[in-house]
Amino acid sequence: MTVLCDSSKKHERPGWDAYFIGIAEAVAVRGDCLRCRVGAVLVRPDKRIAATGYNGVASGVRGCLEGGCKRCLSDQPSGSGYEDCIETHAEANALLYADWQDCQEATLYITRAPCAHCRKLIRSAGVARVVYPGHFGLIHHEP
């Protein structure tokens, strides 16, 4: 167990990007996909969280974990077969649950790089910055 009050250790505080990526990773565990769980956190310019999202199906729909997605049940290779996928991506869900004003000049933290479709949604929503973990640490991507 981690003790947060141990005064014998040097206090290391994460930067904003690492902090919000950590929150996106926590959000991702709610994901409903058998292939990959993704989390997203939309953060306003004042460093306040506007919305979160994870990849999943609409409320009341039988999701991947319940055997509802043909793509997850198939042996299609990664990156293909999206026409059979019933999930909404984490980025799209975060944007759907945010107010338009909160998206303007915001930063979207995602646990993986956004797909081409989500990049279009992000750009159209007015998000100014996208941050996701890359092979060599955090990569900042202007939508």
Short mmCIF file of N, CA and C in Angstrom, two decimals:
data_model
loop_
_atom_site.label_atom_id
_atom_site.label_comp_id
_atom_site.label_asym_id
_atom_site.label_seq_id
_atom_site.Cartn_x
_atom_site.Cartn_y
_atom_site.Cartn_z
N MET A 1 0.84 -1.17 0.00
CA MET A 1 0.00 0.00 0.00
C MET A 1 0.89 1.24 0.00
N THR A 2 0.52 2.23 -0.77
CA THR A 2 1.26 3.49 -0.85
C THR A 2 0.81 4.41 0.28
N VAL A 3 1.77 4.93 1.00
CA VAL A 3 1.47 5.88 2.06
C VAL A 3 1.74 7.27 1.52
N LEU A 4 0.71 8.11 1.48
CA LEU A 4 0.85 9.44 0.91
C LEU A 4 1.36 10.46 1.93
N CYS A 5 1.43 10.08 3.18
CA CYS A 5 1.80 11.03 4.23
C CYS A 5 3.17 10.75 4.82
N ASP A 6 3.98 9.94 4.18
CA ASP A 6 5.29 9.58 4.71
C ASP A 6 6.27 10.74 4.52
N SER A 7 6.58 11.44 5.59
CA SER A 7 7.46 12.61 5.52
C SER A 7 8.93 12.24 5.37
N SER A 8 9.27 10.95 5.47
CA SER A 8 10.67 10.55 5.32
C SER A 8 11.09 10.47 3.85
N LYS A 9 10.12 10.49 2.94
CA LYS A 9 10.43 10.40 1.52
C LYS A 9 10.27 11.77 0.87
N LYS A 10 11.08 11.99 -0.17
CA LYS A 10 10.97 13.23 -0.92
C LYS A 10 9.63 13.25 -1.65
N HIS A 11 8.97 14.37 -1.57
CA HIS A 11 7.66 14.52 -2.22
C HIS A 11 7.86 14.85 -3.68
N GLU A 12 7.40 13.96 -4.55
CA GLU A 12 7.48 14.20 -5.98
C GLU A 12 6.06 14.37 -6.52
N ARG A 13 5.81 15.51 -7.07
CA ARG A 13 4.49 15.83 -7.59
C ARG A 13 4.53 15.70 -9.11
N PRO A 14 3.58 14.95 -9.69
CA PRO A 14 3.61 14.79 -11.16
C PRO A 14 3.24 16.09 -11.85
N GLY A 15 3.73 16.26 -13.07
CA GLY A 15 3.32 17.39 -13.89
C GLY A 15 1.88 17.20 -14.32
N TRP A 16 1.28 18.24 -14.91
CA TRP A 16 -0.12 18.19 -15.31
C TRP A 16 -0.38 17.08 -16.32
N ASP A 17 0.49 16.94 -17.31
CA ASP A 17 0.27 15.91 -18.33
C ASP A 17 0.26 14.51 -17.72
N ALA A 18 1.23 14.22 -16.88
CA ALA A 18 1.29 12.90 -16.23
C ALA A 18 0.08 12.68 -15.32
N TYR A 19 -0.31 13.73 -14.62
CA TYR A 19 -1.47 13.65 -13.72
C TYR A 19 -2.74 13.28 -14.50
N PHE A 20 -3.01 13.99 -15.61
CA PHE A 20 -4.23 13.75 -16.35
C PHE A 20 -4.17 12.45 -17.15
N ILE A 21 -2.99 12.03 -17.60
CA ILE A 21 -2.87 10.72 -18.25
C ILE A 21 -3.17 9.63 -17.22
N GLY A 22 -2.73 9.81 -15.99
CA GLY A 22 -3.05 8.85 -14.93
C GLY A 22 -4.55 8.73 -14.70
N ILE A 23 -5.24 9.85 -14.76
CA ILE A 23 -6.70 9.83 -14.62
C ILE A 23 -7.33 9.11 -15.82
N ALA A 24 -6.82 9.38 -17.02
CA ALA A 24 -7.33 8.70 -18.21
C ALA A 24 -7.13 7.18 -18.10
N GLU A 25 -6.00 6.75 -17.54
CA GLU A 25 -5.76 5.32 -17.34
C GLU A 25 -6.77 4.73 -16.35
N ALA A 26 -7.11 5.49 -15.32
CA ALA A 26 -8.13 5.02 -14.36
C ALA A 26 -9.50 4.93 -15.03
N VAL A 27 -9.82 5.89 -15.89
CA VAL A 27 -11.10 5.89 -16.60
C VAL A 27 -11.17 4.69 -17.55
N ALA A 28 -10.07 4.32 -18.15
CA ALA A 28 -10.03 3.24 -19.14
C ALA A 28 -10.50 1.91 -18.57
N VAL A 29 -10.36 1.68 -17.29
CA VAL A 29 -10.75 0.38 -16.72
C VAL A 29 -12.25 0.14 -16.83
N ARG A 30 -13.03 1.19 -17.09
CA ARG A 30 -14.47 1.03 -17.29
C ARG A 30 -14.79 0.59 -18.72
N GLY A 31 -13.79 0.58 -19.59
CA GLY A 31 -14.01 0.21 -20.98
C GLY A 31 -14.66 -1.16 -21.12
N ASP A 32 -15.42 -1.32 -22.19
CA ASP A 32 -16.22 -2.52 -22.38
C ASP A 32 -15.75 -3.35 -23.57
N CYS A 33 -14.54 -3.11 -24.02
CA CYS A 33 -14.03 -3.82 -25.19
C CYS A 33 -13.11 -4.96 -24.76
N LEU A 34 -13.23 -6.10 -25.43
CA LEU A 34 -12.36 -7.24 -25.12
C LEU A 34 -10.97 -7.07 -25.72
N ARG A 35 -10.84 -6.22 -26.74
CA ARG A 35 -9.56 -6.06 -27.44
C ARG A 35 -8.68 -4.98 -26.82
N CYS A 36 -9.28 -3.88 -26.41
CA CYS A 36 -8.48 -2.76 -25.89
C CYS A 36 -9.37 -1.82 -25.09
N ARG A 37 -8.93 -1.43 -23.94
CA ARG A 37 -9.65 -0.46 -23.13
C ARG A 37 -8.94 0.88 -23.22
N VAL A 38 -9.71 1.92 -23.53
CA VAL A 38 -9.15 3.25 -23.73
C VAL A 38 -9.91 4.24 -22.85
N GLY A 39 -9.17 5.18 -22.27
CA GLY A 39 -9.78 6.24 -21.48
C GLY A 39 -9.40 7.60 -22.02
N ALA A 40 -10.29 8.59 -21.80
CA ALA A 40 -10.04 9.95 -22.26
C ALA A 40 -10.50 10.93 -21.19
N VAL A 41 -9.76 12.01 -21.04
CA VAL A 41 -10.11 13.07 -20.10
C VAL A 41 -10.00 14.40 -20.83
N LEU A 42 -11.09 15.15 -20.86
CA LEU A 42 -11.11 16.48 -21.47
C LEU A 42 -10.88 17.50 -20.38
N VAL A 43 -9.84 18.32 -20.55
CA VAL A 43 -9.42 19.28 -19.53
C VAL A 43 -9.48 20.69 -20.10
N ARG A 44 -10.21 21.55 -19.42
CA ARG A 44 -10.31 22.95 -19.83
C ARG A 44 -8.97 23.65 -19.63
N PRO A 45 -8.79 24.82 -20.25
CA PRO A 45 -7.52 25.54 -20.09
C PRO A 45 -7.18 25.91 -18.64
N ASP A 46 -8.20 25.99 -17.77
CA ASP A 46 -7.94 26.31 -16.36
C ASP A 46 -7.58 25.07 -15.53
N LYS A 47 -7.29 23.95 -16.20
CA LYS A 47 -6.87 22.68 -15.59
C LYS A 47 -8.00 21.99 -14.83
N ARG A 48 -9.23 22.26 -15.19
CA ARG A 48 -10.39 21.59 -14.58
C ARG A 48 -10.90 20.54 -15.55
N ILE A 49 -11.25 19.38 -15.03
CA ILE A 49 -11.78 18.30 -15.86
C ILE A 49 -13.21 18.65 -16.28
N ALA A 50 -13.43 18.63 -17.59
CA ALA A 50 -14.76 18.92 -18.14
C ALA A 50 -15.56 17.63 -18.34
N ALA A 51 -14.90 16.55 -18.78
CA ALA A 51 -15.60 15.30 -19.06
C ALA A 51 -14.59 14.17 -19.15
N THR A 52 -15.09 12.97 -18.98
CA THR A 52 -14.28 11.77 -19.20
C THR A 52 -15.05 10.84 -20.13
N GLY A 53 -14.34 9.90 -20.72
CA GLY A 53 -14.99 8.92 -21.58
C GLY A 53 -14.14 7.67 -21.69
N TYR A 54 -14.79 6.57 -21.92
CA TYR A 54 -14.09 5.30 -22.17
C TYR A 54 -14.80 4.63 -23.33
N ASN A 55 -14.12 3.66 -23.97
CA ASN A 55 -14.76 3.00 -25.10
C ASN A 55 -15.81 2.03 -24.57
N GLY A 56 -17.01 2.20 -25.09
CA GLY A 56 -18.12 1.37 -24.64
C GLY A 56 -19.35 1.58 -25.49
N VAL A 57 -20.36 0.78 -25.23
CA VAL A 57 -21.61 0.85 -25.97
C VAL A 57 -22.58 1.79 -25.27
N ALA A 58 -23.63 2.14 -25.97
CA ALA A 58 -24.67 2.99 -25.40
C ALA A 58 -25.32 2.28 -24.22
N SER A 59 -25.79 3.04 -23.28
CA SER A 59 -26.46 2.50 -22.11
C SER A 59 -27.61 1.58 -22.53
N GLY A 60 -27.68 0.41 -21.92
CA GLY A 60 -28.75 -0.54 -22.21
C GLY A 60 -28.47 -1.50 -23.35
N VAL A 61 -27.35 -1.29 -24.05
CA VAL A 61 -26.98 -2.18 -25.17
C VAL A 61 -26.03 -3.25 -24.64
N ARG A 62 -26.20 -4.47 -25.13
CA ARG A 62 -25.31 -5.56 -24.71
C ARG A 62 -23.92 -5.31 -25.29
N GLY A 63 -22.94 -5.14 -24.41
CA GLY A 63 -21.59 -4.78 -24.82
C GLY A 63 -20.69 -5.95 -25.13
N CYS A 64 -19.46 -5.64 -25.42
CA CYS A 64 -18.46 -6.64 -25.79
C CYS A 64 -18.25 -7.67 -24.68
N LEU A 65 -18.19 -7.21 -23.46
CA LEU A 65 -17.95 -8.11 -22.34
C LEU A 65 -19.10 -9.09 -22.15
N GLU A 66 -20.26 -8.77 -22.74
CA GLU A 66 -21.43 -9.64 -22.65
C GLU A 66 -21.68 -10.38 -23.96
N GLY A 67 -20.71 -10.34 -24.88
CA GLY A 67 -20.81 -11.06 -26.14
C GLY A 67 -21.60 -10.36 -27.22
N GLY A 68 -21.77 -9.04 -27.12
CA GLY A 68 -22.60 -8.32 -28.07
C GLY A 68 -21.89 -7.78 -29.29
N CYS A 69 -20.56 -7.86 -29.36
CA CYS A 69 -19.82 -7.26 -30.47
C CYS A 69 -19.24 -8.35 -31.38
N LYS A 70 -19.65 -8.33 -32.65
CA LYS A 70 -19.16 -9.31 -33.62
C LYS A 70 -17.64 -9.20 -33.80
N ARG A 71 -17.12 -7.97 -33.77
CA ARG A 71 -15.69 -7.78 -34.01
C ARG A 71 -14.87 -8.42 -32.89
N CYS A 72 -15.29 -8.21 -31.65
CA CYS A 72 -14.55 -8.78 -30.52
C CYS A 72 -14.63 -10.30 -30.51
N LEU A 73 -15.71 -10.84 -31.04
CA LEU A 73 -15.87 -12.30 -31.08
C LEU A 73 -15.16 -12.93 -32.27
N SER A 74 -14.69 -12.10 -33.20
CA SER A 74 -14.04 -12.61 -34.40
C SER A 74 -12.53 -12.69 -34.20
N ASP A 75 -11.86 -13.23 -35.21
CA ASP A 75 -10.39 -13.27 -35.18
C ASP A 75 -9.80 -12.26 -36.16
N GLN A 76 -10.55 -11.20 -36.44
CA GLN A 76 -10.06 -10.16 -37.34
C GLN A 76 -8.80 -9.53 -36.77
N PRO A 77 -7.84 -9.21 -37.63
CA PRO A 77 -6.60 -8.60 -37.13
C PRO A 77 -6.85 -7.20 -36.58
N SER A 78 -5.97 -6.77 -35.71
CA SER A 78 -6.05 -5.44 -35.13
C SER A 78 -6.07 -4.39 -36.23
N GLY A 79 -6.92 -3.38 -36.06
CA GLY A 79 -7.01 -2.31 -37.04
C GLY A 79 -7.98 -2.56 -38.17
N SER A 80 -8.67 -3.69 -38.14
CA SER A 80 -9.63 -3.99 -39.21
C SER A 80 -10.97 -4.41 -38.61
N GLY A 81 -12.00 -4.43 -39.44
CA GLY A 81 -13.30 -4.91 -39.02
C GLY A 81 -14.12 -3.94 -38.20
N TYR A 82 -13.78 -2.66 -38.28
CA TYR A 82 -14.50 -1.68 -37.46
C TYR A 82 -15.97 -1.54 -37.83
N GLU A 83 -16.34 -1.96 -39.04
CA GLU A 83 -17.75 -1.89 -39.41
C GLU A 83 -18.60 -2.83 -38.56
N ASP A 84 -17.98 -3.83 -37.92
CA ASP A 84 -18.69 -4.75 -37.03
C ASP A 84 -18.62 -4.33 -35.56
N CYS A 85 -17.88 -3.29 -35.27
CA CYS A 85 -17.69 -2.84 -33.88
C CYS A 85 -18.90 -2.02 -33.42
N ILE A 86 -19.37 -2.28 -32.21
CA ILE A 86 -20.53 -1.55 -31.68
C ILE A 86 -20.12 -0.50 -30.64
N GLU A 87 -18.84 -0.39 -30.38
CA GLU A 87 -18.34 0.54 -29.36
C GLU A 87 -18.25 1.97 -29.89
N THR A 88 -18.39 2.92 -28.99
CA THR A 88 -18.07 4.32 -29.27
C THR A 88 -16.72 4.57 -28.61
N HIS A 89 -15.81 5.21 -29.33
CA HIS A 89 -14.46 5.44 -28.80
C HIS A 89 -14.47 6.38 -27.60
N ALA A 90 -13.46 6.24 -26.77
CA ALA A 90 -13.35 7.03 -25.54
C ALA A 90 -13.35 8.53 -25.83
N GLU A 91 -12.61 8.93 -26.87
CA GLU A 91 -12.53 10.35 -27.21
C GLU A 91 -13.91 10.90 -27.57
N ALA A 92 -14.65 10.14 -28.38
CA ALA A 92 -15.99 10.56 -28.79
C ALA A 92 -16.91 10.65 -27.58
N ASN A 93 -16.82 9.67 -26.68
CA ASN A 93 -17.67 9.71 -25.48
C ASN A 93 -17.35 10.92 -24.60
N ALA A 94 -16.08 11.24 -24.45
CA ALA A 94 -15.72 12.41 -23.64
C ALA A 94 -16.29 13.68 -24.27
N LEU A 95 -16.19 13.79 -25.59
CA LEU A 95 -16.71 14.97 -26.28
C LEU A 95 -18.24 15.02 -26.21
N LEU A 96 -18.89 13.87 -26.28
CA LEU A 96 -20.36 13.83 -26.20
C LEU A 96 -20.88 14.30 -24.84
N TYR A 97 -20.11 14.03 -23.80
CA TYR A 97 -20.55 14.39 -22.45
C TYR A 97 -20.07 15.76 -22.00
N ALA A 98 -19.37 16.47 -22.86
CA ALA A 98 -18.86 17.81 -22.53
C ALA A 98 -19.76 18.88 -23.12
N ASP A 99 -19.75 20.04 -22.49
CA ASP A 99 -20.40 21.21 -23.07
C ASP A 99 -19.48 21.77 -24.16
N TRP A 100 -20.07 22.38 -25.18
CA TRP A 100 -19.29 22.94 -26.27
C TRP A 100 -18.25 23.93 -25.75
N GLN A 101 -18.62 24.78 -24.80
CA GLN A 101 -17.70 25.78 -24.26
C GLN A 101 -16.48 25.13 -23.62
N ASP A 102 -16.69 23.97 -22.99
CA ASP A 102 -15.58 23.29 -22.32
C ASP A 102 -14.56 22.72 -23.31
N CYS A 103 -14.97 22.50 -24.54
CA CYS A 103 -14.06 21.94 -25.55
C CYS A 103 -13.13 23.00 -26.14
N GLN A 104 -13.54 24.26 -26.10
CA GLN A 104 -12.78 25.32 -26.75
C GLN A 104 -11.43 25.51 -26.07
N GLU A 105 -10.37 25.32 -26.84
CA GLU A 105 -8.99 25.48 -26.37
C GLU A 105 -8.61 24.48 -25.28
N ALA A 106 -9.37 23.39 -25.15
CA ALA A 106 -9.12 22.37 -24.12
C ALA A 106 -8.00 21.43 -24.56
N THR A 107 -7.58 20.59 -23.62
CA THR A 107 -6.63 19.52 -23.89
C THR A 107 -7.35 18.20 -23.67
N LEU A 108 -7.17 17.27 -24.60
CA LEU A 108 -7.75 15.94 -24.46
C LEU A 108 -6.63 14.95 -24.19
N TYR A 109 -6.70 14.29 -23.05
CA TYR A 109 -5.72 13.27 -22.65
C TYR A 109 -6.32 11.91 -22.96
N ILE A 110 -5.58 11.08 -23.71
CA ILE A 110 -6.07 9.78 -24.14
C ILE A 110 -5.00 8.74 -23.85
N THR A 111 -5.42 7.52 -23.54
CA THR A 111 -4.45 6.47 -23.22
C THR A 111 -3.79 5.85 -24.44
N ARG A 112 -4.22 6.24 -25.65
CA ARG A 112 -3.56 5.81 -26.88
C ARG A 112 -3.85 6.83 -27.96
N ALA A 113 -3.12 6.75 -29.06
CA ALA A 113 -3.29 7.72 -30.15
C ALA A 113 -4.71 7.64 -30.72
N PRO A 114 -5.30 8.78 -31.05
CA PRO A 114 -6.65 8.76 -31.61
C PRO A 114 -6.64 8.26 -33.06
N CYS A 115 -7.73 7.62 -33.45
CA CYS A 115 -7.87 7.17 -34.84
C CYS A 115 -8.20 8.39 -35.71
N ALA A 116 -8.20 8.20 -37.02
CA ALA A 116 -8.46 9.30 -37.95
C ALA A 116 -9.85 9.89 -37.74
N HIS A 117 -10.85 9.05 -37.51
CA HIS A 117 -12.21 9.56 -37.29
C HIS A 117 -12.27 10.42 -36.02
N CYS A 118 -11.67 9.95 -34.94
CA CYS A 118 -11.69 10.72 -33.69
C CYS A 118 -10.90 12.02 -33.82
N ARG A 119 -9.81 12.01 -34.61
CA ARG A 119 -9.06 13.25 -34.83
C ARG A 119 -9.95 14.31 -35.46
N LYS A 120 -10.82 13.89 -36.40
CA LYS A 120 -11.76 14.84 -37.01
C LYS A 120 -12.74 15.37 -35.98
N LEU A 121 -13.26 14.50 -35.13
CA LEU A 121 -14.19 14.94 -34.09
C LEU A 121 -13.52 15.92 -33.12
N ILE A 122 -12.30 15.61 -32.74
CA ILE A 122 -11.54 16.44 -31.80
C ILE A 122 -11.33 17.84 -32.40
N ARG A 123 -10.91 17.86 -33.63
CA ARG A 123 -10.67 19.14 -34.32
C ARG A 123 -11.97 19.94 -34.43
N SER A 124 -13.05 19.28 -34.82
CA SER A 124 -14.34 19.96 -34.99
C SER A 124 -14.90 20.48 -33.67
N ALA A 125 -14.57 19.82 -32.57
CA ALA A 125 -15.07 20.23 -31.25
C ALA A 125 -14.36 21.47 -30.72
N GLY A 126 -13.19 21.81 -31.29
CA GLY A 126 -12.46 22.98 -30.82
C GLY A 126 -11.35 22.69 -29.83
N VAL A 127 -11.02 21.41 -29.67
CA VAL A 127 -9.93 21.02 -28.76
C VAL A 127 -8.61 21.51 -29.36
N ALA A 128 -7.78 22.13 -28.52
CA ALA A 128 -6.54 22.72 -28.99
C ALA A 128 -5.35 21.77 -28.93
N ARG A 129 -5.41 20.76 -28.06
CA ARG A 129 -4.21 19.95 -27.81
C ARG A 129 -4.64 18.54 -27.44
N VAL A 130 -3.90 17.55 -27.93
CA VAL A 130 -4.14 16.16 -27.59
C VAL A 130 -2.84 15.59 -27.02
N VAL A 131 -2.96 14.88 -25.90
CA VAL A 131 -1.79 14.27 -25.26
C VAL A 131 -2.09 12.80 -25.04
N TYR A 132 -1.14 11.95 -25.46
CA TYR A 132 -1.30 10.51 -25.24
C TYR A 132 0.08 9.89 -25.03
N PRO A 133 0.15 8.77 -24.33
CA PRO A 133 1.45 8.13 -24.11
C PRO A 133 2.00 7.61 -25.42
N GLY A 134 3.25 7.85 -25.64
CA GLY A 134 3.91 7.36 -26.84
C GLY A 134 5.03 6.42 -26.47
N HIS A 135 5.70 5.93 -27.47
CA HIS A 135 6.79 5.00 -27.24
C HIS A 135 7.91 5.62 -26.39
N PHE A 136 8.10 6.91 -26.55
CA PHE A 136 9.16 7.60 -25.81
C PHE A 136 8.60 8.64 -24.86
N GLY A 137 7.54 8.30 -24.15
CA GLY A 137 6.95 9.24 -23.21
C GLY A 137 5.74 9.92 -23.82
N LEU A 138 5.34 11.02 -23.25
CA LEU A 138 4.14 11.70 -23.71
C LEU A 138 4.39 12.42 -25.03
N ILE A 139 3.48 12.26 -25.94
CA ILE A 139 3.55 12.92 -27.23
C ILE A 139 2.45 13.96 -27.26
N HIS A 140 2.79 15.15 -27.64
CA HIS A 140 1.82 16.23 -27.78
C HIS A 140 1.48 16.33 -29.25
N HIS A 141 0.23 16.31 -29.54
CA HIS A 141 -0.21 16.32 -30.94
C HIS A 141 -1.22 17.44 -31.11
N GLU A 142 -0.96 18.33 -32.01
CA GLU A 142 -1.94 19.36 -32.33
C GLU A 142 -2.95 18.72 -33.27
N PRO A 143 -4.25 18.79 -32.91
CA PRO A 143 -5.24 18.13 -33.76
C PRO A 143 -5.26 18.78 -35.10
#
